[in-house]
């Protein structure tokens, strides 16, 4: 224990040099910028900035890259709250509550709590990283394809919480999302499905243009419908969360931290799932779940914290085993490697001073982000006071560049427009969008993990029941389903007798 | 709202029916269990059932309401003329912009797009339009291409 | 009104300037930035190798080399784009052999390009295939593994990084060279998934490339049983080659090289080759790729063309086998 502390202190000393602090600051700034620009997600943005770091020494380069990584997580939040465009995939859920808050004039509070929650989540997760990294990583390895499948099923079953008024509509949207996600090359055999002969569809519909269309463009069309757009004035009160909001957020923040970190330990989970789970958890635990969707602060606090805590948690399999948990982290790993830091079990032994300096810089990065972003919250909120036409023009161009820049593909733009129109129609009709997105995310994972599990067992279905962790998760899913059925059934039965 | 939901449910039903048809053309079973067509088929069947259930529920509800409350006040579902112009304008301009990106290149397309968009949305300040359009087209292109090294389309005119 | 006219004249000037830069001859090539297509999303090993090379080569060639990620369908989308581009030397891209070959050969993929659609320019990396297991695996040598796979056919779980990847073909090569040996093939998506499942005990043996496992080998977490190349890997000097172990036909590797669409001007090709060779020999390039565990193997011009054709022939045989057996 003392050794660890010693190393950590030495790490702080190394990371806190003026030069390295400067790099961290630049990294946070660049990262936030990347997060704000849609389409160029943290993965691509980090990759693009890799050559920038060639001029720096290894420690400085890695500190800057890690800072870029966190900054990008937060940058995605800004656009979600302000203009309902998810800057990166994980920010989708923030569009739902965060933007609703912005429309009520509380954009500042939303951004503020996101910054604070991210800070707490990040710092606590880093502490956990220091303390429990090695033993927990072994545990995470036992999560194989069957367990993954079970986890996704649990996630799917939880969609009943996102359904809102009509359970039928909610499930319908989930099924639609699942179906859409199946477009493309079948993951196991490679046979094209629903692709109508277009190679652009072989990988399915790209997620970012779809959500940018559903949320961003859908929102623009819906707003253009109204004749007079009152400028949202944010007074000082709107910038800071109220006492009541603080109270409600705190619980969400702590729960989000735990959820994000532990899901981060499991390689392959991706950043979207912790944020969705946190949102669902908060809705479940809330005393007024029907308010979710109108701008409830714990709906921002929880997911945003989970997001950042996940980002740190995902560092555990990277640093201890050399396994990247998501494409973004894979890029980070590549960047580490190019700079001579080879993640993996030997890292702590061969270059402890470097690793601990990096871990120390995780702390510093989180602090810097908070310092950078909190004062700017007021500035960001002021952007909403620009006359709407300019915001609209800027947002649309944003979306065009963003969707195009992922694969330099015009096809993605058409997808985005199509989803925009669909998003507008769904919005008009009050169909819930969240279950659709959940279906879209979980679909490929569920099918792939199930069929991979069957490949492993040579077609034997009992693999799902004989493995203890998998079986328990499936039992959990059944329990949740039963509970939801009981919860909803009485109303349906009561309906025909209602006046 | 009711009519909208009915129409939507009908659209979903059509979508799922089409998917069922396409899924049946794929191998349903595999050496190892579910084949490529298996999951889509199950999902589409489920979806179709749900859509039918939704339609049934909507019809039942509207009958119930007609019996006890009288005719429902028809909510204006379609947006009015000016709104339609704005929304249609946005959609058409986006369509045009996408089609023009490759032949005209980003800078020219963005310039025209922003200018026309601002006009459609009701902005009349010519200077503002010019400045914003130039900044968002040429300015953005320069930053993205030369600083961020993210390529934006260059069209036939070299723009 | 005056401002509007000013804006118009500024635009006109910009237009003229932009128009003027279009069009160039091979003598002055290149006169504008070159697009380098990478058929995978940012951050993968092809992408990283590409960015390092581009960063060094662009200083030598005098124009920016912009890496364009066009991922999708395991590379098919990017290669389609490359095949369809104008052969003027301003669009080049990375080919990943044998993945490009199997995409052409698999009828289900309906690729619009074929082996004649490209002008191979220069190869950068050759990453040999490797057979490896977790450190706590009961298989200490390749022989142990093959014995087990022969004793109980279809039970030893072997993972690849994708259907019809070089790993997949390598498994088939091993089965062919050892009649009676049969693996239970599990197709995972990417090296990270492989590492995770093997270390977690869900997979018995993995077929991947050297570059993907060097750190874990050094850490003692995994054990490499054989390298599928003509000579030992300098990153894994203690690991025997399949040839040494009595299987000279098991040669498999993943290569990444630069090519252009067919019909490029030979003078332009030559200029690119000269620059790329110099860039690949640059000590910075060598160091960074070595740190990543990637072995540089430049192949220029005809040598690369020959390699392409050989790889294609070999891939044809195993792809047909894989499709027939539905493995």
Short mmCIF file of C-alpha atoms in Angstrom, two decimals, chain A residues 164-488:
data_model
loop_
_atom_site.label_atom_id
_atom_site.label_comp_id
_atom_site.label_asym_id
_atom_site.label_seq_id
_atom_site.Cartn_x
_atom_site.Cartn_y
_atom_site.Cartn_z
CA UNK A 164 -43.61 6.38 -20.86
CA UNK A 165 -47.35 6.39 -21.26
CA UNK A 166 -47.86 3.63 -23.73
CA UNK A 167 -46.01 0.42 -23.14
CA UNK A 168 -47.11 -0.80 -26.55
CA UNK A 169 -45.53 2.17 -28.27
CA UNK A 170 -42.35 1.75 -26.24
CA UNK A 171 -41.91 -1.88 -27.14
CA UNK A 172 -42.81 -1.15 -30.73
CA UNK A 173 -40.02 1.42 -30.90
CA UNK A 174 -37.56 -0.99 -29.32
CA UNK A 175 -38.42 -3.68 -31.83
CA UNK A 176 -38.00 -1.16 -34.65
CA UNK A 177 -34.64 -0.13 -33.30
CA UNK A 178 -33.54 -3.74 -33.03
CA UNK A 179 -34.62 -4.46 -36.59
CA UNK A 180 -32.85 -1.43 -38.01
CA UNK A 181 -29.69 -2.43 -36.22
CA UNK A 182 -29.74 -5.77 -38.01
CA UNK A 183 -29.25 -4.17 -41.41
CA UNK A 184 -25.90 -5.05 -42.86
CA UNK A 185 -23.62 -8.02 -43.06
CA UNK A 186 -24.70 -10.78 -40.77
CA UNK A 187 -22.02 -10.82 -38.05
CA UNK A 188 -21.41 -14.53 -38.06
CA UNK A 189 -21.71 -15.67 -41.68
CA UNK A 190 -21.06 -12.42 -43.48
CA UNK A 191 -24.22 -12.68 -45.58
CA UNK A 192 -25.77 -9.33 -46.53
CA UNK A 193 -29.12 -8.60 -44.88
CA UNK A 194 -31.57 -5.94 -46.05
CA UNK A 195 -28.79 -4.18 -47.92
CA UNK A 196 -30.47 -4.00 -51.33
CA UNK A 197 -27.10 -4.42 -52.98
CA UNK A 198 -25.54 -1.28 -51.51
CA UNK A 199 -22.06 -1.80 -50.05
CA UNK A 200 -22.54 1.35 -47.97
CA UNK A 201 -25.09 -0.59 -45.96
CA UNK A 202 -22.83 -3.55 -45.30
CA UNK A 203 -21.95 -2.19 -41.91
CA UNK A 204 -25.50 -1.19 -41.19
CA UNK A 205 -26.73 2.32 -40.70
CA UNK A 206 -24.04 4.33 -39.03
CA UNK A 207 -25.16 5.22 -35.54
CA UNK A 208 -24.07 8.85 -35.44
CA UNK A 209 -25.93 10.08 -38.54
CA UNK A 210 -29.02 8.24 -37.31
CA UNK A 211 -29.08 9.91 -33.90
CA UNK A 212 -27.97 13.26 -35.27
CA UNK A 213 -30.94 13.04 -37.61
CA UNK A 214 -33.46 11.75 -35.08
CA UNK A 215 -32.51 14.26 -32.43
CA UNK A 216 -30.79 17.20 -34.06
CA UNK A 217 -32.59 17.57 -37.35
CA UNK A 218 -35.86 16.34 -35.89
CA UNK A 219 -35.63 19.08 -33.31
CA UNK A 220 -34.88 21.72 -35.95
CA UNK A 221 -37.86 20.72 -38.05
CA UNK A 222 -40.11 20.68 -35.00
CA UNK A 223 -38.95 24.13 -33.94
CA UNK A 224 -39.23 25.59 -37.43
CA UNK A 225 -42.86 24.67 -37.28
CA UNK A 226 -43.54 27.29 -34.64
CA UNK A 227 -43.94 30.78 -36.01
CA UNK A 228 -42.27 32.89 -33.38
CA UNK A 229 -39.27 31.69 -31.54
CA UNK A 230 -38.73 33.42 -28.29
CA UNK A 231 -35.12 33.75 -27.38
CA UNK A 232 -34.32 31.77 -24.28
CA UNK A 233 -32.99 34.15 -21.73
CA UNK A 234 -30.93 32.55 -19.08
CA UNK A 235 -30.77 34.57 -15.93
CA UNK A 236 -28.21 33.94 -13.26
CA UNK A 237 -30.54 31.61 -11.44
CA UNK A 238 -30.66 29.41 -14.49
CA UNK A 239 -26.92 28.90 -14.36
CA UNK A 240 -26.71 27.27 -11.00
CA UNK A 241 -28.61 24.20 -9.88
CA UNK A 242 -31.14 24.97 -7.17
CA UNK A 243 -30.82 23.45 -3.72
CA UNK A 244 -33.52 20.94 -4.52
CA UNK A 245 -31.75 20.02 -7.73
CA UNK A 246 -28.47 19.56 -5.87
CA UNK A 247 -30.08 17.15 -3.48
CA UNK A 248 -31.62 15.09 -6.23
CA UNK A 249 -28.42 15.05 -8.24
CA UNK A 250 -26.14 13.88 -5.49
CA UNK A 251 -27.68 10.46 -5.28
CA UNK A 252 -27.65 10.17 -9.03
CA UNK A 253 -24.00 11.13 -9.14
CA UNK A 254 -22.88 8.50 -6.66
CA UNK A 255 -24.93 5.80 -8.34
CA UNK A 256 -23.64 6.87 -11.73
CA UNK A 257 -20.07 6.68 -10.51
CA UNK A 258 -20.40 3.13 -9.31
CA UNK A 259 -22.34 1.97 -12.34
CA UNK A 260 -19.96 3.59 -14.81
CA UNK A 261 -16.80 2.32 -13.18
CA UNK A 262 -17.89 -1.29 -12.88
CA UNK A 263 -19.25 -1.43 -16.40
CA UNK A 264 -15.98 0.11 -17.54
CA UNK A 265 -14.11 -2.88 -16.20
CA UNK A 266 -15.86 -5.15 -18.70
CA UNK A 267 -14.13 -4.84 -22.05
CA UNK A 268 -16.45 -4.29 -24.97
CA UNK A 269 -19.35 -2.65 -23.18
CA UNK A 270 -18.97 0.76 -24.81
CA UNK A 271 -19.81 4.16 -23.33
CA UNK A 272 -23.48 4.30 -24.32
CA UNK A 273 -24.64 1.44 -22.13
CA UNK A 274 -23.56 2.91 -18.76
CA UNK A 275 -25.25 6.20 -19.60
CA UNK A 276 -28.50 4.51 -20.59
CA UNK A 277 -28.44 2.25 -17.56
CA UNK A 278 -27.87 5.20 -15.27
CA UNK A 279 -30.80 7.03 -16.83
CA UNK A 280 -33.06 4.04 -16.44
CA UNK A 281 -31.89 3.53 -12.86
CA UNK A 282 -32.63 7.12 -11.95
CA UNK A 283 -36.05 6.91 -13.51
CA UNK A 284 -36.80 3.71 -11.65
CA UNK A 285 -35.67 5.12 -8.32
CA UNK A 286 -37.30 8.49 -8.76
CA UNK A 287 -40.41 9.49 -6.85
CA UNK A 288 -41.73 11.27 -9.94
CA UNK A 289 -40.75 9.17 -12.96
CA UNK A 290 -43.37 10.76 -15.14
CA UNK A 291 -41.37 13.99 -15.11
CA UNK A 292 -38.50 12.36 -16.93
CA UNK A 293 -38.34 13.80 -20.40
CA UNK A 294 -39.34 17.31 -19.37
CA UNK A 295 -35.95 18.33 -18.04
CA UNK A 296 -35.13 16.58 -14.81
CA UNK A 297 -31.68 17.27 -13.47
CA UNK A 298 -30.92 13.83 -12.14
CA UNK A 299 -31.49 12.60 -15.68
CA UNK A 300 -28.43 14.61 -16.64
CA UNK A 301 -26.36 14.19 -13.50
CA UNK A 302 -26.48 10.40 -13.41
CA UNK A 303 -25.65 9.60 -17.04
CA UNK A 304 -22.97 12.24 -17.36
CA UNK A 305 -21.24 11.00 -14.23
CA UNK A 306 -21.54 7.43 -15.42
CA UNK A 307 -19.98 8.47 -18.72
CA UNK A 308 -16.86 9.90 -17.13
CA UNK A 309 -16.57 7.21 -14.51
CA UNK A 310 -16.83 4.64 -17.29
CA UNK A 311 -14.03 6.37 -19.18
CA UNK A 312 -11.75 5.93 -16.19
CA UNK A 313 -12.94 2.45 -15.42
CA UNK A 314 -12.19 1.43 -18.97
CA UNK A 315 -8.58 2.32 -18.35
CA UNK A 316 -8.29 -0.68 -16.05
CA UNK A 317 -8.41 -3.42 -18.68
CA UNK A 318 -6.26 -1.23 -20.87
CA UNK A 319 -3.47 -0.66 -18.40
CA UNK A 320 -3.53 -4.02 -16.71
CA UNK A 321 -4.22 -6.35 -19.60
CA UNK A 322 -3.65 -4.31 -22.71
CA UNK A 323 -7.25 -4.82 -23.83
CA UNK A 324 -9.06 -1.74 -25.17
CA UNK A 325 -12.73 -1.57 -24.21
CA UNK A 326 -14.01 0.54 -27.04
CA UNK A 327 -12.88 1.99 -30.35
CA UNK A 328 -12.00 5.27 -28.66
CA UNK A 329 -9.81 3.53 -26.16
CA UNK A 330 -8.29 1.50 -28.97
CA UNK A 331 -7.17 4.75 -30.52
CA UNK A 332 -5.78 5.87 -27.21
CA UNK A 333 -3.95 2.58 -26.92
CA UNK A 334 -2.48 3.04 -30.36
CA UNK A 335 -1.39 6.51 -29.40
CA UNK A 336 0.19 5.17 -26.23
CA UNK A 337 2.04 2.53 -28.22
CA UNK A 338 3.39 4.95 -30.75
CA UNK A 339 4.78 6.97 -27.88
CA UNK A 340 6.50 3.96 -26.41
CA UNK A 341 4.01 3.16 -23.68
CA UNK A 342 2.86 -0.39 -24.28
CA UNK A 343 -0.21 -1.04 -22.18
CA UNK A 344 -0.32 -4.41 -20.59
CA UNK A 345 0.64 -6.23 -17.47
CA UNK A 346 4.32 -5.40 -17.72
CA UNK A 347 3.56 -1.71 -17.73
CA UNK A 348 3.51 -1.32 -13.98
CA UNK A 349 6.74 -3.23 -13.64
CA UNK A 350 8.79 -1.91 -16.51
CA UNK A 351 7.88 1.75 -16.47
CA UNK A 352 6.18 2.49 -13.18
CA UNK A 353 7.19 6.12 -13.16
CA UNK A 354 5.47 6.66 -16.48
CA UNK A 355 2.28 4.81 -15.57
CA UNK A 356 1.87 6.56 -12.27
CA UNK A 357 2.54 9.91 -13.88
CA UNK A 358 -0.23 9.09 -16.32
CA UNK A 359 -2.59 8.06 -13.53
CA UNK A 360 -1.73 11.22 -11.63
CA UNK A 361 -2.54 13.14 -14.77
CA UNK A 362 -5.98 11.51 -14.83
CA UNK A 363 -6.67 13.28 -11.53
CA UNK A 364 -5.18 16.50 -12.78
CA UNK A 365 -7.09 16.23 -16.05
CA UNK A 366 -10.39 15.93 -14.23
CA UNK A 367 -9.60 18.97 -12.10
CA UNK A 368 -8.52 20.98 -15.11
CA UNK A 369 -11.67 20.07 -16.98
CA UNK A 370 -13.77 21.32 -14.12
CA UNK A 371 -11.80 24.56 -13.91
CA UNK A 372 -11.97 25.02 -17.66
CA UNK A 373 -15.61 24.28 -18.12
CA UNK A 374 -17.45 25.62 -15.13
CA UNK A 375 -16.72 29.28 -15.85
CA UNK A 376 -17.52 28.72 -19.49
CA UNK A 377 -20.96 27.36 -18.68
CA UNK A 378 -22.38 30.86 -18.66
CA UNK A 379 -20.82 31.54 -22.02
CA UNK A 380 -22.22 28.37 -23.56
CA UNK A 381 -25.67 29.15 -22.22
CA UNK A 382 -25.47 32.58 -23.82
CA UNK A 383 -25.11 30.96 -27.21
CA UNK A 384 -28.77 30.07 -27.00
CA UNK A 385 -29.56 33.78 -27.04
CA UNK A 386 -28.40 34.19 -30.63
CA UNK A 387 -31.42 34.63 -32.93
CA UNK A 388 -32.78 31.27 -33.75
CA UNK A 389 -32.22 31.43 -37.50
CA UNK A 390 -28.47 31.55 -37.03
CA UNK A 391 -28.47 28.74 -34.53
CA UNK A 392 -30.49 26.72 -37.02
CA UNK A 393 -28.08 27.44 -39.88
CA UNK A 394 -25.07 26.70 -37.76
CA UNK A 395 -26.55 23.49 -36.37
CA UNK A 396 -27.53 22.17 -39.79
CA UNK A 397 -24.08 22.83 -41.18
CA UNK A 398 -22.63 21.24 -38.09
CA UNK A 399 -24.67 18.14 -38.69
CA UNK A 400 -23.71 18.01 -42.35
CA UNK A 401 -20.00 18.27 -41.63
CA UNK A 402 -20.28 15.90 -38.71
CA UNK A 403 -22.14 13.17 -40.52
CA UNK A 404 -19.97 13.52 -43.61
CA UNK A 405 -16.66 13.46 -41.81
CA UNK A 406 -17.10 10.01 -40.30
CA UNK A 407 -16.58 8.11 -43.49
CA UNK A 408 -16.43 10.89 -46.06
CA UNK A 409 -19.73 9.53 -47.27
CA UNK A 410 -22.67 11.36 -48.80
CA UNK A 411 -24.76 8.29 -48.09
CA UNK A 412 -24.55 9.00 -44.37
CA UNK A 413 -26.01 12.42 -45.06
CA UNK A 414 -29.06 10.91 -46.73
CA UNK A 415 -29.48 8.60 -43.77
CA UNK A 416 -29.33 11.58 -41.47
CA UNK A 417 -31.97 13.49 -43.40
CA UNK A 418 -34.25 10.47 -43.52
CA UNK A 419 -33.90 9.98 -39.79
CA UNK A 420 -34.51 13.67 -39.30
CA UNK A 421 -37.87 13.48 -40.99
CA UNK A 422 -38.75 10.31 -39.11
CA UNK A 423 -37.59 11.91 -35.86
CA UNK A 424 -39.81 14.90 -36.51
CA UNK A 425 -42.84 12.71 -37.17
CA UNK A 426 -42.21 10.57 -34.11
CA UNK A 427 -41.81 13.68 -32.02
CA UNK A 428 -45.10 15.06 -33.32
CA UNK A 429 -46.87 11.87 -32.42
CA UNK A 430 -45.21 11.62 -29.03
CA UNK A 431 -43.62 8.27 -29.70
CA UNK A 432 -40.71 7.77 -27.28
CA UNK A 433 -37.30 7.97 -28.95
CA UNK A 434 -35.19 6.46 -26.19
CA UNK A 435 -36.39 2.87 -26.67
CA UNK A 436 -35.61 3.17 -30.37
CA UNK A 437 -32.05 4.20 -29.65
CA UNK A 438 -31.67 1.46 -27.07
CA UNK A 439 -32.82 -1.12 -29.60
CA UNK A 440 -30.39 0.30 -32.12
CA UNK A 441 -27.48 -0.05 -29.73
CA UNK A 442 -28.27 -3.41 -28.23
CA UNK A 443 -29.34 -5.19 -31.41
CA UNK A 444 -25.96 -6.06 -32.90
CA UNK A 445 -24.51 -6.91 -29.50
CA UNK A 446 -27.29 -9.29 -28.57
CA UNK A 447 -27.27 -11.21 -31.79
CA UNK A 448 -23.50 -11.38 -32.06
CA UNK A 449 -22.96 -12.52 -28.50
CA UNK A 450 -25.64 -15.15 -28.76
CA UNK A 451 -24.34 -16.60 -31.97
CA UNK A 452 -20.72 -16.41 -30.84
CA UNK A 453 -21.71 -18.22 -27.66
CA UNK A 454 -23.26 -20.92 -29.79
CA UNK A 455 -20.12 -21.12 -31.89
CA UNK A 456 -18.19 -21.69 -28.68
CA UNK A 457 -20.54 -24.40 -27.52
CA UNK A 458 -21.00 -25.92 -30.97
CA UNK A 459 -24.71 -25.27 -30.96
CA UNK A 460 -25.43 -26.29 -27.39
CA UNK A 461 -27.98 -23.90 -25.86
CA UNK A 462 -27.34 -25.09 -22.34
CA UNK A 463 -24.24 -22.92 -22.27
CA UNK A 464 -26.50 -20.08 -21.17
CA UNK A 465 -27.77 -21.97 -18.17
CA UNK A 466 -24.73 -23.86 -17.02
CA UNK A 467 -22.57 -20.81 -16.59
CA UNK A 468 -23.43 -19.27 -13.20
CA UNK A 469 -22.90 -15.60 -13.99
CA UNK A 470 -24.88 -15.84 -17.20
CA UNK A 471 -27.70 -17.76 -15.59
CA UNK A 472 -28.02 -15.23 -12.76
CA UNK A 473 -28.20 -12.33 -15.18
CA UNK A 474 -30.88 -14.08 -17.21
CA UNK A 475 -32.82 -14.78 -14.04
CA UNK A 476 -32.55 -11.08 -13.21
CA UNK A 477 -33.97 -10.24 -16.61
CA UNK A 478 -36.91 -12.57 -16.09
CA UNK A 479 -37.55 -11.05 -12.68
CA UNK A 480 -37.53 -7.52 -14.08
CA UNK A 481 -39.91 -8.58 -16.84
CA UNK A 482 -42.28 -10.21 -14.37
CA UNK A 483 -42.21 -7.13 -12.17
CA UNK A 484 -42.94 -4.87 -15.11
CA UNK A 485 -45.79 -7.07 -16.27
CA UNK A 486 -47.35 -6.93 -12.82
CA UNK A 487 -46.87 -3.21 -12.73
CA UNK A 488 -48.54 -2.59 -16.05
#
